[in-house]
mmCIF file of C-alpha atoms and ligand atoms in Angstrom:
data_model
loop_
_atom_site.group_PDB
_atom_site.id
_atom_site.type_symbol
_atom_site.label_atom_id
_atom_site.label_comp_id
_atom_site.label_asym_id
_atom_site.label_seq_id
_atom_site.Cartn_x
_atom_site.Cartn_y
_atom_site.Cartn_z
ATOM 1 C CA MET A 1 0.000 0.000 0.000
ATOM 2 C CA ASN A 2 1.005 3.585 -0.519
ATOM 3 C CA PRO A 3 2.532 4.506 2.879
ATOM 4 C CA LEU A 4 1.382 8.113 2.476
ATOM 5 C CA LEU A 5 -2.227 6.957 2.968
ATOM 6 C CA SER A 6 -1.468 6.435 6.642
ATOM 7 C CA ARG A 7 -0.698 10.167 6.981
ATOM 8 C CA LEU A 8 -4.279 11.158 6.094
ATOM 9 C CA GLN A 9 -6.374 12.558 8.945
ATOM 10 C CA PRO A 10 -9.944 11.363 9.576
ATOM 11 C CA TYR A 11 -12.411 13.545 7.699
ATOM 12 C CA PRO A 12 -14.335 16.055 9.917
ATOM 13 C CA PHE A 13 -17.626 14.190 9.387
ATOM 14 C CA GLU A 14 -16.023 10.921 10.511
ATOM 15 C CA ARG A 15 -14.889 12.706 13.670
ATOM 16 C CA LEU A 16 -18.408 14.081 14.099
ATOM 17 C CA ARG A 17 -19.849 10.567 13.771
ATOM 18 C CA GLN A 18 -17.513 9.387 16.523
ATOM 19 C CA LEU A 19 -18.369 12.398 18.683
ATOM 20 C CA PHE A 20 -22.080 11.636 18.447
ATOM 21 C CA ALA A 21 -21.684 7.849 18.852
ATOM 22 C CA GLY A 22 -23.829 6.623 21.728
ATOM 23 C CA VAL A 23 -25.704 9.934 22.058
ATOM 24 C CA THR A 24 -29.483 9.692 21.719
ATOM 25 C CA PRO A 25 -30.826 13.068 20.639
ATOM 26 C CA ASN A 26 -33.859 14.405 22.472
ATOM 27 C CA PRO A 27 -36.855 12.759 20.705
ATOM 28 C CA ALA A 28 -38.998 15.832 21.411
ATOM 29 C CA TYR A 29 -37.228 17.581 18.525
ATOM 30 C CA ALA A 30 -37.063 16.684 14.841
ATOM 31 C CA PRO A 31 -33.467 16.501 13.596
ATOM 32 C CA ILE A 32 -32.000 19.591 11.909
ATOM 33 C CA SER A 33 -28.545 19.439 10.404
ATOM 34 C CA LEU A 34 -26.384 22.505 9.914
ATOM 35 C CA GLY A 35 -23.444 20.138 9.592
ATOM 36 C CA MET A 36 -22.646 19.360 6.000
ATOM 37 C CA GLY A 37 -22.051 22.100 3.433
ATOM 38 C CA GLU A 38 -24.224 20.461 0.836
ATOM 39 C CA PRO A 39 -26.531 22.779 -1.144
ATOM 40 C CA LYS A 40 -30.189 21.923 -0.654
ATOM 41 C CA HIS A 41 -31.966 24.447 -2.869
ATOM 42 C CA ALA A 42 -33.670 22.915 -5.897
ATOM 43 C CA THR A 43 -31.664 22.256 -9.044
ATOM 44 C CA PRO A 44 -33.058 24.557 -11.770
ATOM 45 C CA ALA A 45 -35.360 22.725 -14.189
ATOM 46 C CA PHE A 46 -33.474 23.950 -17.269
ATOM 47 C CA ILE A 47 -30.297 22.224 -16.041
ATOM 48 C CA ARG A 48 -32.132 18.924 -15.526
ATOM 49 C CA GLN A 49 -33.633 19.354 -18.979
ATOM 50 C CA ALA A 50 -30.244 20.030 -20.571
ATOM 51 C CA LEU A 51 -28.970 16.803 -18.986
ATOM 52 C CA ALA A 52 -31.928 14.808 -20.276
ATOM 53 C CA ASP A 53 -31.604 16.297 -23.756
ATOM 54 C CA ALA A 54 -27.934 15.328 -23.983
ATOM 55 C CA LEU A 55 -28.261 11.591 -23.409
ATOM 56 C CA LYS A 56 -27.444 10.934 -27.025
ATOM 57 C CA GLY A 57 -23.872 11.995 -26.256
ATOM 58 C CA LEU A 58 -23.076 8.746 -24.457
ATOM 59 C CA GLU A 59 -21.773 6.858 -27.495
ATOM 60 C CA SER A 60 -18.366 8.535 -27.537
ATOM 61 C CA TYR A 61 -15.413 9.024 -25.214
ATOM 62 C CA PRO A 62 -15.152 12.672 -24.208
ATOM 63 C CA ALA A 63 -11.920 14.634 -24.614
ATOM 64 C CA THR A 64 -10.208 15.530 -21.329
ATOM 65 C CA ALA A 65 -9.902 19.132 -22.479
ATOM 66 C CA GLY A 66 -13.681 19.346 -23.037
ATOM 67 C CA GLU A 67 -15.513 20.363 -26.191
ATOM 68 C CA ALA A 68 -15.099 23.868 -27.651
ATOM 69 C CA PRO A 69 -18.607 25.083 -26.622
ATOM 70 C CA LEU A 70 -17.889 24.106 -23.014
ATOM 71 C CA ARG A 71 -14.602 25.979 -22.957
ATOM 72 C CA ALA A 72 -16.343 28.951 -24.542
ATOM 73 C CA ALA A 73 -18.986 28.757 -21.785
ATOM 74 C CA PHE A 74 -16.190 29.047 -19.177
ATOM 75 C CA THR A 75 -14.490 32.026 -20.818
ATOM 76 C CA GLY A 76 -17.860 33.668 -21.484
ATOM 77 C CA TRP A 77 -18.700 33.467 -17.796
ATOM 78 C CA LEU A 78 -15.263 34.791 -16.774
ATOM 79 C CA GLN A 79 -15.820 37.705 -19.145
ATOM 80 C CA ARG A 80 -19.271 38.539 -17.747
ATOM 81 C CA ARG A 81 -18.400 37.968 -14.084
ATOM 82 C CA TYR A 82 -14.883 39.430 -13.923
ATOM 83 C CA ALA A 83 -14.447 41.306 -17.247
ATOM 84 C CA LEU A 84 -11.537 38.982 -18.086
ATOM 85 C CA ALA A 85 -10.688 37.722 -21.575
ATOM 86 C CA LEU A 86 -9.101 34.278 -21.265
ATOM 87 C CA ASP A 87 -8.106 32.092 -24.177
ATOM 88 C CA PRO A 88 -10.527 29.150 -24.350
ATOM 89 C CA ALA A 89 -7.866 27.010 -26.053
ATOM 90 C CA THR A 90 -5.157 27.311 -23.394
ATOM 91 C CA GLN A 91 -6.369 29.015 -20.213
ATOM 92 C CA VAL A 92 -9.353 26.907 -19.050
ATOM 93 C CA LEU A 93 -10.018 23.202 -18.398
ATOM 94 C CA PRO A 94 -13.137 21.339 -17.254
ATOM 95 C CA VAL A 95 -13.017 19.422 -13.956
ATOM 96 C CA ASN A 96 -15.413 17.002 -12.318
ATOM 97 C CA GLY A 97 -16.135 19.291 -9.373
ATOM 98 C CA SER A 98 -13.459 21.362 -7.688
ATOM 99 C CA ARG A 99 -12.699 18.711 -5.065
ATOM 100 C CA GLU A 100 -11.086 16.228 -7.430
ATOM 101 C CA ALA A 101 -9.357 19.087 -9.218
ATOM 102 C CA LEU A 102 -7.832 20.530 -6.045
ATOM 103 C CA PHE A 103 -6.531 17.091 -5.191
ATOM 104 C CA ALA A 104 -5.238 16.291 -8.679
ATOM 105 C CA PHE A 105 -3.631 19.708 -8.987
ATOM 106 C CA ALA A 106 -1.302 19.049 -6.063
ATOM 107 C CA GLN A 107 -0.233 15.757 -7.688
ATOM 108 C CA THR A 108 0.608 17.728 -10.847
ATOM 109 C CA VAL A 109 2.437 20.621 -9.240
ATOM 110 C CA ILE A 110 4.409 19.078 -6.378
ATOM 111 C CA ASP A 111 7.924 17.763 -6.880
ATOM 112 C CA PRO A 112 8.399 15.517 -3.821
ATOM 113 C CA ASN A 113 12.089 15.087 -4.626
ATOM 114 C CA ARG A 114 12.880 18.683 -3.798
ATOM 115 C CA PRO A 115 13.887 19.006 -0.121
ATOM 116 C CA ALA A 116 11.128 19.615 2.439
ATOM 117 C CA ALA A 117 8.361 19.957 -0.167
ATOM 118 C CA THR A 118 5.731 22.171 1.484
ATOM 119 C CA VAL A 119 2.161 23.205 0.776
ATOM 120 C CA VAL A 120 0.755 26.209 2.649
ATOM 121 C CA CYS A 121 -2.946 25.996 3.587
ATOM 122 C CA PRO A 122 -5.261 28.328 5.455
ATOM 123 C CA ASN A 123 -6.197 27.178 8.954
ATOM 124 C CA PRO A 124 -9.135 26.395 9.410
ATOM 125 C CA PHE A 125 -9.512 24.881 5.990
ATOM 126 C CA TYR A 126 -11.134 22.492 3.536
ATOM 127 C CA GLN A 127 -9.423 19.236 4.414
ATOM 128 C CA ILE A 128 -8.819 18.201 0.812
ATOM 129 C CA TYR A 129 -5.892 20.682 0.727
ATOM 130 C CA GLU A 130 -4.087 18.764 3.433
ATOM 131 C CA GLY A 131 -4.802 15.324 1.957
ATOM 132 C CA ALA A 132 -3.718 16.507 -1.484
ATOM 133 C CA ALA A 133 -0.446 17.804 -0.042
ATOM 134 C CA LEU A 134 0.299 14.663 1.947
ATOM 135 C CA LEU A 135 -0.474 12.246 -0.885
ATOM 136 C CA ALA A 136 1.736 14.300 -3.213
ATOM 137 C CA GLY A 137 4.608 13.671 -0.798
ATOM 138 C CA ALA A 138 4.659 17.174 0.677
ATOM 139 C CA ASN A 139 4.073 18.499 4.182
ATOM 140 C CA ALA A 140 1.334 20.977 4.996
ATOM 141 C CA TRP A 141 2.008 24.288 6.730
ATOM 142 C CA TYR A 142 -1.019 25.916 8.321
ATOM 143 C CA ALA A 143 -1.453 29.714 8.177
ATOM 144 C CA PRO A 144 -4.074 30.833 10.704
ATOM 145 C CA SER A 145 -7.134 32.971 10.066
ATOM 146 C CA VAL A 146 -8.585 34.358 13.282
ATOM 147 C CA ALA A 147 -11.364 36.714 14.357
ATOM 148 C CA SER A 148 -8.992 39.504 15.432
ATOM 149 C CA ARG A 149 -7.891 39.885 11.795
ATOM 150 C CA ASN A 150 -11.422 39.541 10.413
ATOM 151 C CA PHE A 151 -10.455 36.007 9.412
ATOM 152 C CA ALA A 152 -7.887 37.183 6.871
ATOM 153 C CA VAL A 153 -5.255 34.445 6.523
ATOM 154 C CA ASP A 154 -2.058 35.605 8.213
ATOM 155 C CA TRP A 155 0.459 35.044 5.423
ATOM 156 C CA ASP A 156 3.024 37.017 7.440
ATOM 157 C CA SER A 157 3.006 34.261 10.057
ATOM 158 C CA VAL A 158 4.685 31.872 7.613
ATOM 159 C CA PRO A 159 8.437 31.822 8.325
ATOM 160 C CA GLU A 160 10.834 32.668 5.500
ATOM 161 C CA ASP A 161 12.360 29.202 5.712
ATOM 162 C CA VAL A 162 8.929 27.659 5.100
ATOM 163 C CA TRP A 163 8.305 29.931 2.099
ATOM 164 C CA ARG A 164 11.652 28.835 0.699
ATOM 165 C CA HIS A 165 10.387 25.235 0.529
ATOM 166 C CA THR A 166 6.822 26.055 -0.473
ATOM 167 C CA GLN A 167 5.735 24.744 -3.861
ATOM 168 C CA LEU A 168 1.978 25.326 -3.627
ATOM 169 C CA VAL A 169 -0.326 27.661 -1.671
ATOM 170 C CA PHE A 170 -4.047 27.037 -1.339
ATOM 171 C CA VAL A 171 -6.205 30.156 -1.092
ATOM 172 C CA CYS A 172 -9.882 29.721 -0.201
ATOM 173 C CA SER A 173 -11.786 32.908 -0.981
ATOM 174 C CA PRO A 174 -14.620 33.160 -0.052
ATOM 175 C CA GLY A 175 -13.377 31.011 2.784
ATOM 176 C CA ASN A 176 -14.803 27.813 4.138
ATOM 177 C CA PRO A 177 -15.584 28.019 7.051
ATOM 178 C CA THR A 178 -14.933 31.727 7.698
ATOM 179 C CA GLY A 179 -16.723 33.275 4.707
ATOM 180 C CA ALA A 180 -13.927 35.862 4.416
ATOM 181 C CA VAL A 181 -13.001 37.265 0.998
ATOM 182 C CA MET A 182 -9.328 38.010 0.335
ATOM 183 C CA PRO A 183 -8.813 41.682 -0.586
ATOM 184 C CA LEU A 184 -6.520 43.034 -3.306
ATOM 185 C CA ASP A 185 -3.656 44.026 -0.984
ATOM 186 C CA GLU A 186 -3.462 40.456 0.348
ATOM 187 C CA TRP A 187 -3.365 39.141 -3.205
ATOM 188 C CA LYS A 188 -0.566 41.594 -3.957
ATOM 189 C CA LYS A 189 1.396 40.279 -0.997
ATOM 190 C CA LEU A 190 0.871 36.673 -2.077
ATOM 191 C CA PHE A 191 1.843 37.371 -5.701
ATOM 192 C CA GLU A 192 5.049 39.049 -4.516
ATOM 193 C CA LEU A 193 5.834 36.019 -2.365
ATOM 194 C CA SER A 194 5.072 33.733 -5.320
ATOM 195 C CA ASP A 195 7.469 35.725 -7.532
ATOM 196 C CA ARG A 196 10.139 35.571 -4.863
ATOM 197 C CA PHE A 197 9.849 31.907 -3.926
ATOM 198 C CA GLY A 198 8.420 30.421 -7.118
ATOM 199 C CA PHE A 199 5.358 28.695 -5.696
ATOM 200 C CA VAL A 200 2.049 28.095 -7.474
ATOM 201 C CA ILE A 201 -1.228 29.493 -6.089
ATOM 202 C CA ALA A 202 -4.393 27.379 -6.254
ATOM 203 C CA SER A 203 -7.329 29.710 -5.628
ATOM 204 C CA ASP A 204 -10.435 27.810 -4.509
ATOM 205 C CA GLU A 205 -13.433 30.040 -5.285
ATOM 206 C CA CYS A 206 -16.433 27.717 -5.233
ATOM 207 C CA TYR A 207 -18.478 30.073 -2.986
ATOM 208 C CA SER A 208 -17.897 33.151 -5.151
ATOM 209 C CA GLU A 209 -21.555 33.567 -6.137
ATOM 210 C CA ILE A 210 -23.084 33.411 -2.646
ATOM 211 C CA TYR A 211 -22.344 36.801 -1.125
ATOM 212 C CA PHE A 212 -24.002 39.306 1.168
ATOM 213 C CA ARG A 213 -22.394 42.624 0.239
ATOM 214 C CA ASP A 214 -23.246 44.713 -2.825
ATOM 215 C CA GLU A 215 -19.896 44.024 -4.472
ATOM 216 C CA PRO A 216 -19.357 40.460 -5.677
ATOM 217 C CA PRO A 217 -16.223 38.852 -4.204
ATOM 218 C CA LEU A 218 -12.904 39.645 -5.867
ATOM 219 C CA GLY A 219 -11.589 36.626 -7.785
ATOM 220 C CA GLY A 220 -7.939 35.580 -7.885
ATOM 221 C CA LEU A 221 -7.659 36.048 -11.648
ATOM 222 C CA GLN A 222 -9.395 39.403 -11.350
ATOM 223 C CA ALA A 223 -6.908 40.472 -8.670
ATOM 224 C CA ALA A 224 -4.031 39.362 -10.897
ATOM 225 C CA ALA A 225 -5.398 41.332 -13.854
ATOM 226 C CA GLN A 226 -5.890 44.425 -11.682
ATOM 227 C CA LEU A 227 -2.235 44.159 -10.686
ATOM 228 C CA GLY A 228 -1.132 43.856 -14.299
ATOM 229 C CA ARG A 229 -0.445 40.103 -14.186
ATOM 230 C CA THR A 230 -2.500 39.264 -17.253
ATOM 231 C CA ASP A 231 -0.477 36.111 -17.957
ATOM 232 C CA TYR A 232 -1.783 34.785 -14.592
ATOM 233 C CA ARG A 233 1.677 33.342 -13.970
ATOM 234 C CA ASN A 234 1.716 30.702 -11.258
ATOM 235 C CA LEU A 235 -2.000 31.178 -10.587
ATOM 236 C CA VAL A 236 -4.887 28.779 -11.216
ATOM 237 C CA ALA A 237 -8.445 29.491 -10.027
ATOM 238 C CA PHE A 238 -10.920 26.679 -9.243
ATOM 239 C CA THR A 239 -14.633 27.188 -9.564
ATOM 240 C CA SER A 240 -17.663 24.959 -9.492
ATOM 241 C CA LEU A 241 -21.336 24.694 -10.342
ATOM 242 C CA SER A 242 -22.096 22.791 -7.119
ATOM 243 C CA LYS A 243 -22.986 25.787 -4.936
ATOM 244 C CA ARG A 244 -23.621 28.358 -7.665
ATOM 245 C CA SER A 245 -26.245 26.271 -9.446
ATOM 246 C CA ASN A 246 -27.295 23.756 -6.762
ATOM 247 C CA VAL A 247 -25.890 20.748 -8.592
ATOM 248 C CA PRO A 248 -23.383 19.087 -6.257
ATOM 249 C CA GLY A 249 -24.403 15.760 -7.792
ATOM 250 C CA LEU A 250 -23.489 16.882 -11.312
ATOM 251 C CA ARG A 251 -19.759 17.064 -10.474
ATOM 252 C CA SER A 252 -18.874 19.972 -12.680
ATOM 253 C CA GLY A 253 -16.488 22.887 -12.447
ATOM 254 C CA PHE A 254 -13.523 24.379 -14.216
ATOM 255 C CA VAL A 255 -10.049 25.721 -13.655
ATOM 256 C CA ALA A 256 -8.583 28.819 -15.287
ATOM 257 C CA GLY A 257 -5.286 30.632 -15.298
ATOM 258 C CA ASP A 258 -1.619 30.037 -16.134
ATOM 259 C CA ALA A 259 -1.545 28.319 -19.562
ATOM 260 C CA ALA A 260 1.761 26.524 -18.954
ATOM 261 C CA ILE A 261 0.506 24.982 -15.711
ATOM 262 C CA LEU A 262 -2.799 24.001 -17.309
ATOM 263 C CA LYS A 263 -0.878 22.244 -20.086
ATOM 264 C CA SER A 264 0.795 20.016 -17.483
ATOM 265 C CA PHE A 265 -2.494 19.629 -15.630
ATOM 266 C CA LEU A 266 -4.167 18.455 -18.837
ATOM 267 C CA LEU A 267 -1.391 15.888 -19.326
ATOM 268 C CA TYR A 268 -1.897 14.632 -15.768
ATOM 269 C CA ARG A 269 -5.659 14.489 -16.205
ATOM 270 C CA THR A 270 -5.379 12.548 -19.453
ATOM 271 C CA TYR A 271 -3.641 9.725 -17.583
ATOM 272 C CA HIS A 272 -5.803 10.073 -14.505
ATOM 273 C CA GLY A 273 -8.868 9.604 -16.698
ATOM 274 C CA SER A 274 -10.853 12.601 -15.520
ATOM 275 C CA ALA A 275 -12.667 13.658 -18.687
ATOM 276 C CA MET A 276 -16.110 15.184 -18.161
ATOM 277 C CA SER A 277 -19.077 13.171 -19.457
ATOM 278 C CA PRO A 278 -20.623 14.740 -22.599
ATOM 279 C CA VAL A 279 -23.979 14.766 -20.820
ATOM 280 C CA VAL A 280 -22.506 16.781 -17.956
ATOM 281 C CA GLN A 281 -20.754 19.038 -20.470
ATOM 282 C CA ALA A 282 -24.107 19.884 -22.075
ATOM 283 C CA ALA A 283 -25.782 20.648 -18.739
ATOM 284 C CA SER A 284 -22.757 22.686 -17.658
ATOM 285 C CA ILE A 285 -22.878 24.838 -20.790
ATOM 286 C CA ALA A 286 -26.522 25.607 -19.988
ATOM 287 C CA ALA A 287 -25.746 26.375 -16.324
ATOM 288 C CA TRP A 288 -22.756 28.688 -16.939
ATOM 289 C CA GLY A 289 -24.800 30.545 -19.551
ATOM 290 C CA ASP A 290 -27.577 31.566 -17.179
ATOM 291 C CA GLU A 291 -27.382 34.058 -14.316
ATOM 292 C CA ALA A 292 -31.065 34.395 -13.397
ATOM 293 C CA HIS A 293 -31.023 31.205 -11.317
ATOM 294 C CA VAL A 294 -27.827 32.342 -9.580
ATOM 295 C CA VAL A 295 -29.429 35.649 -8.594
ATOM 296 C CA ASP A 296 -32.420 33.743 -7.255
ATOM 297 C CA ASN A 297 -30.214 31.295 -5.356
ATOM 298 C CA ARG A 298 -28.260 34.159 -3.773
ATOM 299 C CA ALA A 299 -31.510 35.871 -2.794
ATOM 300 C CA GLN A 300 -32.612 32.709 -0.973
ATOM 301 C CA TYR A 301 -29.363 32.651 1.048
ATOM 302 C CA ARG A 302 -29.591 36.369 1.759
ATOM 303 C CA GLU A 303 -33.087 35.964 3.138
ATOM 304 C CA LYS A 304 -32.040 33.013 5.252
ATOM 305 C CA PHE A 305 -28.974 34.750 6.697
ATOM 306 C CA ALA A 306 -30.991 37.923 7.336
ATOM 307 C CA GLN A 307 -33.383 35.921 9.491
ATOM 308 C CA VAL A 308 -30.932 33.609 11.260
ATOM 309 C CA THR A 309 -27.932 35.843 12.016
ATOM 310 C CA PRO A 310 -29.771 38.405 14.229
ATOM 311 C CA LEU A 311 -31.319 35.551 16.219
ATOM 312 C CA LEU A 312 -27.898 34.124 17.030
ATOM 313 C CA GLU A 313 -25.995 37.383 17.559
ATOM 314 C CA PRO A 314 -27.096 37.846 21.199
ATOM 315 C CA VAL A 315 -25.907 34.378 22.244
ATOM 316 C CA LEU A 316 -22.925 33.591 19.994
ATOM 317 C CA ASP A 317 -19.989 35.572 18.620
ATOM 318 C CA VAL A 318 -21.304 35.636 15.082
ATOM 319 C CA ARG A 319 -21.839 38.054 12.225
ATOM 320 C CA LEU A 320 -22.882 38.037 8.611
ATOM 321 C CA PRO A 321 -19.906 36.751 6.561
ATOM 322 C CA ASP A 322 -18.665 38.427 3.367
ATOM 323 C CA ALA A 323 -19.791 35.365 1.422
ATOM 324 C CA SER A 324 -20.342 31.535 1.489
ATOM 325 C CA PHE A 325 -23.242 29.768 3.203
ATOM 326 C CA TYR A 326 -21.593 29.313 6.597
ATOM 327 C CA LEU A 327 -21.823 31.020 9.945
ATOM 328 C CA TRP A 328 -18.527 30.659 11.813
ATOM 329 C CA ALA A 329 -19.593 31.293 15.379
ATOM 330 C CA GLY A 330 -17.683 31.664 18.617
ATOM 331 C CA ILE A 331 -19.277 29.780 21.527
ATOM 332 C CA PRO A 332 -19.812 31.449 24.930
ATOM 333 C CA ALA A 333 -16.798 31.569 27.249
ATOM 334 C CA ARG A 334 -18.413 29.381 29.853
ATOM 335 C CA PHE A 335 -18.013 26.370 27.555
ATOM 336 C CA GLY A 336 -14.279 26.767 28.093
ATOM 337 C CA GLY A 337 -13.589 26.760 24.357
ATOM 338 C CA ASP A 338 -14.771 23.153 24.083
ATOM 339 C CA ASP A 339 -16.511 23.276 20.706
ATOM 340 C CA ALA A 340 -16.850 19.471 20.540
ATOM 341 C CA ALA A 341 -18.682 19.377 23.878
ATOM 342 C CA PHE A 342 -20.901 22.264 22.717
ATOM 343 C CA ALA A 343 -21.814 20.372 19.534
ATOM 344 C CA ARG A 344 -22.433 17.116 21.411
ATOM 345 C CA GLU A 345 -24.681 18.703 24.043
ATOM 346 C CA LEU A 346 -26.598 20.704 21.462
ATOM 347 C CA PHE A 347 -27.190 17.494 19.524
ATOM 348 C CA ALA A 348 -28.224 15.563 22.641
ATOM 349 C CA LEU A 349 -30.591 18.211 24.027
ATOM 350 C CA TYR A 350 -31.965 19.876 20.871
ATOM 351 C CA ASN A 351 -31.213 17.494 17.975
ATOM 352 C CA VAL A 352 -29.346 20.182 16.031
ATOM 353 C CA THR A 353 -26.084 19.236 14.315
ATOM 354 C CA VAL A 354 -23.271 21.775 14.001
ATOM 355 C CA LEU A 355 -19.642 21.057 13.166
ATOM 356 C CA PRO A 356 -17.025 21.676 15.893
ATOM 357 C CA GLY A 357 -14.559 24.257 14.597
ATOM 358 C CA SER A 358 -11.525 22.430 15.932
ATOM 359 C CA PHE A 359 -12.352 19.548 13.557
ATOM 360 C CA LEU A 360 -11.773 21.942 10.637
ATOM 361 C CA ALA A 361 -8.396 23.207 11.792
ATOM 362 C CA ARG A 362 -5.019 21.986 13.003
ATOM 363 C CA GLU A 363 -3.006 22.835 16.064
ATOM 364 C CA SER A 364 -0.205 24.986 14.686
ATOM 365 C CA LEU A 365 1.878 27.827 16.159
ATOM 366 C CA ASP A 366 0.627 26.476 19.516
ATOM 367 C CA PHE A 367 -3.084 26.914 18.945
ATOM 368 C CA ASN A 368 -6.030 25.538 17.033
ATOM 369 C CA PRO A 369 -7.816 28.490 15.372
ATOM 370 C CA GLY A 370 -11.042 26.483 15.169
ATOM 371 C CA LYS A 371 -11.165 25.954 18.926
ATOM 372 C CA GLY A 372 -14.146 27.580 20.571
ATOM 373 C CA ARG A 373 -16.019 28.002 17.289
ATOM 374 C CA VAL A 374 -18.625 25.992 15.414
ATOM 375 C CA ARG A 375 -19.538 25.991 11.739
ATOM 376 C CA MET A 376 -23.182 26.187 10.762
ATOM 377 C CA ALA A 377 -24.110 25.534 7.137
ATOM 378 C CA LEU A 378 -27.372 27.345 6.371
ATOM 379 C CA VAL A 379 -28.369 25.012 3.569
ATOM 380 C CA ALA A 380 -31.703 23.705 4.885
ATOM 381 C CA PRO A 381 -34.911 25.652 4.115
ATOM 382 C CA THR A 382 -35.223 29.017 5.904
ATOM 383 C CA ALA A 383 -37.911 27.838 8.339
ATOM 384 C CA GLU A 384 -35.720 24.931 9.424
ATOM 385 C CA CYS A 385 -32.647 27.147 9.838
ATOM 386 C CA VAL A 386 -34.695 29.621 11.907
ATOM 387 C CA GLN A 387 -35.957 26.784 14.068
ATOM 388 C CA ALA A 388 -32.401 25.524 14.572
ATOM 389 C CA ALA A 389 -31.318 29.039 15.556
ATOM 390 C CA GLN A 390 -34.180 29.289 18.075
ATOM 391 C CA ARG A 391 -33.125 25.986 19.610
ATOM 392 C CA ILE A 392 -29.503 27.168 19.804
ATOM 393 C CA VAL A 393 -30.640 30.349 21.554
ATOM 394 C CA GLU A 394 -32.587 28.247 24.056
ATOM 395 C CA PHE A 395 -29.644 25.887 24.494
ATOM 396 C CA VAL A 396 -27.130 28.647 25.173
ATOM 397 C CA SER A 397 -29.532 30.659 27.357
ATOM 398 C CA SER A 398 -30.556 27.697 29.510
ATOM 399 C CA SER A 399 -27.229 25.913 29.596
ATOM 400 C CA THR A 400 -25.742 26.685 32.969
ATOM 401 C CA THR A 401 -23.421 23.731 33.203
ATOM 402 C CA GLN A 402 -19.817 23.906 32.197
ATOM 403 C CA ALA A 403 -19.599 21.608 29.174
ATOM 404 C CA SER A 404 -17.657 18.490 30.053
HETATM 405 C C1 PLP B 501 -13.863 25.194 0.074
HETATM 406 C C2 PLP B 501 -14.395 24.135 -0.807
HETATM 407 N N1 PLP B 501 -13.756 23.857 -1.939
HETATM 408 C C3 PLP B 501 -14.182 22.912 -2.781
HETATM 409 C C4 PLP B 501 -15.316 22.172 -2.502
HETATM 410 C C5 PLP B 501 -15.715 21.082 -3.464
HETATM 411 O O1 PLP B 501 -16.854 21.348 -4.133
HETATM 412 P P1 PLP B 501 -17.195 20.605 -5.494
HETATM 413 O O2 PLP B 501 -16.250 19.443 -5.620
HETATM 414 O O3 PLP B 501 -18.596 20.176 -5.362
HETATM 415 O O4 PLP B 501 -16.951 21.594 -6.577
HETATM 416 C C6 PLP B 501 -16.027 22.417 -1.336
HETATM 417 C C7 PLP B 501 -17.235 21.619 -1.012
HETATM 418 O O5 PLP B 501 -17.810 21.665 0.012
HETATM 419 C C8 PLP B 501 -15.564 23.426 -0.461
HETATM 420 O O6 PLP B 501 -16.184 23.722 0.680
#
């Protein structure tokens, strides 16, 4: 067996399963899960229809690079969303959801034979970054994002010696779980570091269309263009239809950026066998070409967050994020920072599932930046999310015991 497999950490939901093992939730309450970040809004009918209409495409093997209309759908969207003109022949590639692409990208980029191969990740983070780094033969370095810096990742905390060995940096903007969007000056800093140390930046942007401010979130490619880096050197952005169009089951996204890196990525993907089904290509072209359903989807999240956040504000350290569909909430001090105990008791007494923040982060620089926080995914219908919030308010208000 590949010995690197033994370095993988249990996935947060496996840890949650273990945490809840043996707990019988209060039967007086119907279960409500704010645990998994899986979109629950309805898939638009026109996307289902496009899938059904494309079934004739099954007779042939698809090309890994995708068909020309699909690539044109990607560059068309980048043009409309970010006013960027990318070359559909060389600067975009289809992927089967951003998760597999983030993983595969590390296998393409990392040279494990260089000394102390390192991948820098935000902390807390999407755990695929860490697994991708470890299975590529690199070590992960965790750069914290904490409340006192508005959850901006502290790139300055990474020591020079770590940068010297860094081959890949994962950016997650809007962030999971923090919802923070990386501003232009942070991008500038990261690009300068990339120029100095030669690392590649993988910018994970799958929450870019779910935002709560007037301005849509700045994208990595957009930041590069604004800073005059129109060749997108050492930068690849990852985006996905899963959250934007409520099709996590479709497995469809794309990557865009540095043409030389994408050439190597295409080579890797050809061997890995990750071509997108022609049926999925057809549905994806339809989805990227329509914005009305995205506006409607965003409006549903905005309504939900507008109702839930004020309910929770008096009892938890929580505020409306820049973007994403998560609330990243600090638990009251009397729980002693024990987010796992908070989640377990809430589940036992009120049958509401939240994810302990420490499960989404690593102890690094002597602290776990997820400690004392919980992640709530507001994916269920508004009425259910409101009910969960009301139960959390009751739980926190009535809970007098120190969590054990
Ligand atoms: C930060 C982040 N990146 C990537 C993904 C993967 O999404 P998909 O593979 O559906 O595109 C997720 C899914 O939850 C996520 O939270």
